[in-house]
CSV table of C-alpha atoms and ligand atoms in Angstrom, one decimal:
chain,number,residue,atom,x,y,z
A,12,MET,CA,-5.8,6.4,7.8
A,13,THR,CA,-8.1,7.7,10.6
A,14,SER,CA,-7.0,11.0,12.2
A,15,PRO,CA,-7.5,11.7,15.9
A,16,GLY,CA,-10.0,14.4,14.8
A,17,THR,CA,-12.0,11.8,12.9
A,18,LEU,CA,-12.0,9.5,15.8
A,19,ILE,CA,-13.4,12.1,18.1
A,20,GLY,CA,-16.0,13.0,15.5
A,21,ARG,CA,-17.0,9.4,15.4
A,22,ALA,CA,-17.1,9.3,19.2
A,23,ALA,CA,-19.4,12.3,19.1
A,24,HIS,CA,-21.6,10.5,16.7
A,25,LEU,CA,-21.6,7.5,19.0
A,26,VAL,CA,-22.5,9.8,21.9
A,27,ALA,CA,-25.7,10.6,20.1
A,28,THR,CA,-26.6,7.0,19.3
A,29,ARG,CA,-25.2,4.6,21.9
A,30,ALA,CA,-26.3,3.4,25.3
A,31,LEU,CA,-25.2,5.3,28.5
A,32,SER,CA,-22.3,3.0,29.4
A,33,ARG,CA,-20.7,3.3,26.0
A,34,VAL,CA,-21.3,7.1,26.0
A,35,ALA,CA,-19.6,7.4,29.4
A,36,VAL,CA,-16.6,5.5,28.2
A,37,ILE,CA,-16.1,7.6,25.1
A,38,ALA,CA,-16.7,10.8,27.1
A,39,ALA,CA,-14.0,9.6,29.5
A,40,ILE,CA,-11.6,9.1,26.6
A,41,VAL,CA,-12.1,12.6,25.3
A,42,LEU,CA,-11.8,14.1,28.8
A,43,GLY,CA,-8.7,12.0,29.4
A,44,LEU,CA,-7.2,13.4,26.2
A,45,ALA,CA,-8.0,17.0,27.2
A,46,GLY,CA,-6.9,16.6,30.8
A,47,GLY,CA,-3.6,14.9,29.7
A,48,SER,CA,-2.8,17.6,27.2
A,49,ALA,CA,-3.2,20.4,29.7
A,50,LEU,CA,-0.7,18.9,32.0
A,51,GLY,CA,2.2,18.0,29.7
A,52,GLY,CA,5.3,16.0,30.7
A,53,ARG,CA,5.1,12.4,31.7
A,54,ALA,CA,6.9,12.6,35.0
A,55,GLY,CA,4.5,13.6,37.8
A,56,ALA,CA,1.7,14.6,35.6
A,57,VAL,CA,-1.5,12.9,36.9
A,58,THR,CA,-4.9,13.5,35.4
A,59,ALA,CA,-7.9,14.0,37.7
A,60,PRO,CA,-10.0,10.9,38.1
A,61,VAL,CA,-13.0,10.8,35.7
A,62,ALA,CA,-16.2,9.3,36.9
A,63,ILE,CA,-17.6,6.6,34.6
A,64,SER,CA,-20.7,4.6,35.0
A,65,GLN,CA,-20.5,0.8,35.2
A,66,PRO,CA,-21.9,-1.3,32.4
A,67,SER,CA,-25.3,-3.0,33.1
A,68,ALA,CA,-24.0,-6.4,32.1
A,69,ALA,CA,-20.5,-7.8,32.8
A,70,PRO,CA,-18.8,-10.2,30.4
A,71,ALA,CA,-18.2,-13.6,31.9
A,72,GLY,CA,-15.1,-15.8,32.2
A,73,ASP,CA,-12.0,-15.0,30.2
A,74,THR,CA,-13.9,-12.9,27.6
A,75,PRO,CA,-11.8,-9.8,26.9
A,76,ALA,CA,-13.5,-6.6,28.0
A,77,GLY,CA,-13.0,-4.0,25.3
A,78,VAL,CA,-14.6,-1.3,23.3
A,79,ASP,CA,-14.7,-0.9,19.5
A,80,LEU,CA,-14.6,2.8,18.8
A,81,ASP,CA,-14.5,2.9,15.0
A,82,GLU,CA,-16.9,0.0,14.6
A,83,ASP,CA,-14.6,-2.2,12.5
A,84,GLY,CA,-15.5,-5.2,14.5
A,85,ARG,CA,-12.3,-5.2,16.5
A,86,TYR,CA,-11.5,-3.7,19.9
A,87,ASP,CA,-9.5,-0.5,20.0
A,88,LEU,CA,-9.2,-0.6,23.8
A,89,ALA,CA,-9.3,-3.6,26.2
A,90,TRP,CA,-8.3,-4.7,29.7
A,91,PRO,CA,-5.1,-6.7,29.8
A,92,LEU,CA,-7.0,-9.0,32.2
A,93,THR,CA,-10.0,-8.7,34.5
A,94,LEU,CA,-9.3,-10.8,37.6
A,95,GLY,CA,-9.3,-7.6,39.8
A,96,GLN,CA,-7.3,-4.6,40.7
A,97,ARG,CA,-4.5,-4.9,43.2
A,98,GLY,CA,-5.6,-3.5,46.5
A,99,GLU,CA,-3.4,-2.6,49.5
A,100,ASP,CA,-0.5,-5.0,50.2
A,101,ALA,CA,2.9,-4.9,52.0
A,102,TYR,CA,4.1,-2.5,49.3
A,103,GLY,CA,1.1,-0.1,49.0
A,104,SER,CA,-1.9,0.1,46.8
A,105,GLY,CA,-2.2,-0.7,43.1
A,106,ALA,CA,-4.6,2.2,42.5
A,107,PHE,CA,-3.7,4.9,40.0
A,108,GLY,CA,-2.3,7.9,41.8
A,109,ALA,CA,-1.5,5.9,45.0
A,110,SER,CA,1.4,7.3,47.1
A,111,ARG,CA,4.9,5.9,46.5
A,112,ASP,CA,8.3,6.5,48.2
A,113,GLY,CA,6.7,8.0,51.2
A,114,GLY,CA,4.6,10.4,49.2
A,115,ARG,CA,7.5,11.7,47.0
A,116,ARG,CA,5.9,10.3,43.9
A,117,ARG,CA,2.6,8.9,42.7
A,118,HIS,CA,1.8,5.6,41.1
A,119,ASN,CA,1.4,6.5,37.4
A,120,GLY,CA,-0.4,3.3,36.4
A,121,LEU,CA,-2.9,0.8,37.6
A,122,ASP,CA,-2.0,-2.7,38.9
A,123,LEU,CA,-4.1,-5.7,37.8
A,124,VAL,CA,-4.0,-9.0,39.7
A,125,ALA,CA,-2.3,-11.5,37.5
A,126,PRO,CA,-1.2,-15.0,38.6
A,127,VAL,CA,2.3,-16.0,37.3
A,128,GLY,CA,1.9,-17.2,33.7
A,129,ALA,CA,-1.6,-15.7,33.1
A,130,PRO,CA,-2.1,-14.6,29.5
A,131,ILE,CA,-1.9,-10.8,29.2
A,132,ARG,CA,-3.8,-8.9,26.5
A,133,ALA,CA,-3.0,-5.7,24.6
A,134,PRO,CA,-4.7,-2.6,26.1
A,135,ILE,CA,-4.8,-0.8,22.8
A,136,SER,CA,-4.5,-1.6,19.1
A,137,GLY,CA,-1.3,-0.4,17.5
A,138,ILE,CA,2.3,-1.2,16.9
A,139,VAL,CA,4.6,-2.7,19.5
A,140,THR,CA,7.1,0.2,19.8
A,141,ARG,CA,9.3,-1.2,22.6
A,142,VAL,CA,10.1,-4.2,24.7
A,143,GLY,CA,12.3,-3.3,27.6
A,144,GLN,CA,13.5,-3.9,31.1
A,145,ALA,CA,11.2,-2.8,33.9
A,146,TYR,CA,14.2,-2.1,36.1
A,147,SER,CA,17.7,-1.4,34.9
A,148,GLY,CA,20.2,-4.1,35.7
A,149,GLU,CA,17.4,-6.6,36.0
A,150,PRO,CA,16.8,-8.3,32.6
A,151,GLU,CA,14.1,-10.7,33.8
A,152,LEU,CA,11.2,-8.3,34.4
A,153,GLN,CA,10.1,-6.7,31.2
A,154,PHE,CA,7.5,-4.4,29.7
A,155,VAL,CA,5.7,-4.1,26.4
A,156,GLU,CA,4.9,-0.7,24.9
A,157,ILE,CA,2.2,-0.3,22.2
A,158,THR,CA,1.6,2.9,20.4
A,159,SER,CA,-1.7,3.6,18.5
A,160,PRO,CA,-1.3,5.5,15.3
A,161,THR,CA,-4.9,6.6,15.5
A,162,THR,CA,-5.2,8.1,19.0
A,163,ARG,CA,-1.4,8.5,19.4
A,164,TYR,CA,-1.7,7.1,22.9
A,165,SER,CA,0.9,4.8,24.1
A,166,ALA,CA,0.4,2.0,26.6
A,167,ARG,CA,2.9,0.1,28.6
A,168,VAL,CA,2.3,-3.2,30.4
A,169,PHE,CA,4.9,-4.1,32.9
A,170,TYR,CA,6.0,-7.5,34.3
A,171,VAL,CA,5.1,-9.3,31.1
A,172,GLY,CA,7.1,-12.0,29.4
A,173,PRO,CA,6.5,-10.9,25.9
A,174,SER,CA,5.2,-13.0,23.0
A,175,ARG,CA,5.3,-10.1,20.5
A,176,ALA,CA,8.4,-8.2,19.3
A,177,PRO,CA,8.9,-4.5,18.4
A,178,GLY,CA,7.3,-3.8,15.0
A,179,ALA,CA,4.4,-6.3,15.5
A,180,GLN,CA,0.9,-5.0,14.8
A,181,VAL,CA,-1.5,-6.0,17.6
A,182,THR,CA,-5.2,-5.6,18.2
A,183,ALA,CA,-6.5,-4.7,21.7
A,184,GLY,CA,-7.5,-7.8,23.5
A,185,GLU,CA,-4.9,-9.9,21.7
A,186,ILE,CA,-2.5,-11.8,23.9
A,187,ILE,CA,0.9,-10.1,24.1
A,188,GLY,CA,2.6,-12.3,26.7
A,189,ARG,CA,2.4,-13.9,30.1
A,190,ALA,CA,2.5,-12.4,33.6
A,191,GLN,CA,5.9,-12.6,35.3
A,192,ASP,CA,6.8,-13.5,38.9
A,193,LEU,CA,7.3,-10.5,41.2
A,194,GLY,CA,8.1,-12.7,44.2
A,195,ARG,CA,11.9,-12.4,44.0
A,196,ARG,CA,12.0,-8.6,43.7
A,197,TYR,CA,9.2,-8.0,46.3
A,198,ALA,CA,9.8,-10.8,48.8
A,199,SER,CA,7.6,-9.4,51.6
A,200,GLY,CA,4.3,-10.3,49.9
A,201,MET,CA,3.2,-8.3,46.9
A,202,THR,CA,0.1,-9.4,45.1
A,203,ASN,CA,1.4,-10.7,41.8
A,204,HIS,CA,0.2,-8.3,39.1
A,205,VAL,CA,0.8,-6.5,35.8
A,206,HIS,CA,1.1,-2.7,35.8
A,207,VAL,CA,-0.6,-0.8,32.9
A,208,GLU,CA,0.0,2.8,32.2
A,209,PHE,CA,-1.1,5.2,29.4
A,210,ALA,CA,0.4,8.4,28.0
A,211,ASP,CA,-0.9,10.7,25.3
A,212,HIS,CA,1.2,11.9,22.4
A,213,ARG,CA,2.9,14.5,24.6
A,214,GLY,CA,3.8,12.0,27.2
A,215,ALA,CA,1.3,13.1,29.8
A,216,VAL,CA,0.1,10.3,32.0
A,217,LEU,CA,-3.5,9.3,31.7
A,218,ASP,CA,-5.6,7.4,34.2
A,219,PRO,CA,-6.0,3.9,32.7
A,220,SER,CA,-9.5,3.5,34.1
A,221,ALA,CA,-10.6,6.7,32.4
A,222,VAL,CA,-9.2,5.5,29.1
A,223,LEU,CA,-10.3,1.9,29.2
A,224,PRO,CA,-14.0,0.8,29.3
A,225,ALA,CA,-15.5,0.4,32.8
A,226,PHE,CA,-13.9,-2.5,34.6
A,227,PRO,CA,-16.2,-5.5,34.5
A,228,ARG,CA,-17.8,-6.4,37.8
A,229,ARG,CA,-17.3,-10.0,38.7
A,230,SER,CA,-19.8,-11.8,40.9
A,231,LYS,CA,-18.2,-13.1,44.1
A,232,ALA,CA,-18.8,-16.8,44.9
B,315,ZN,ZN1,2.1,-0.5,39.4
């Protein structure tokens, strides 16, 4: 089994050999880990944004956007979907760290535009450790939690009708369910989306866009 130390060692090796975009992604992961560890505690802990360069070429269509850290031919990290990030709507912004509850808390994840029923992909490789309710007393809206034994990161994707159960082994980029409908809970016009959040092994919140590869740019028609 690969230890986190080994993974970072491999990342360091890749830093010496890979193109700038890949280097930036791996550096962001290492920085994200260090930043998250320093803060401790999931509630309210927000890592500083990490600048990452954009890739020179963006994948087209529904191709999952991911990164293969240990070069086993499979993604270790991937975007759940790449239609866009939720901007400002009637309920606020979907950006990581955006204000919530009139500034009393911050948005501890990142919202990704997701039409109802859209296939949603695993953001990390690992084991499904939980499938739960996004809001207590509201069984319909659910989340899927995946924990990576390698990095000890956990990722949660909210508002997903799951197609994987706890205990299942998943690879980043693999479909884990379908986007649910937020229209009933947020009736005043919220962009339908899934919410993705990351935590390190101590539970410190990490910026998803610092952990995941650079978000692919899409050409606008
Ligand atoms: Zn959100």
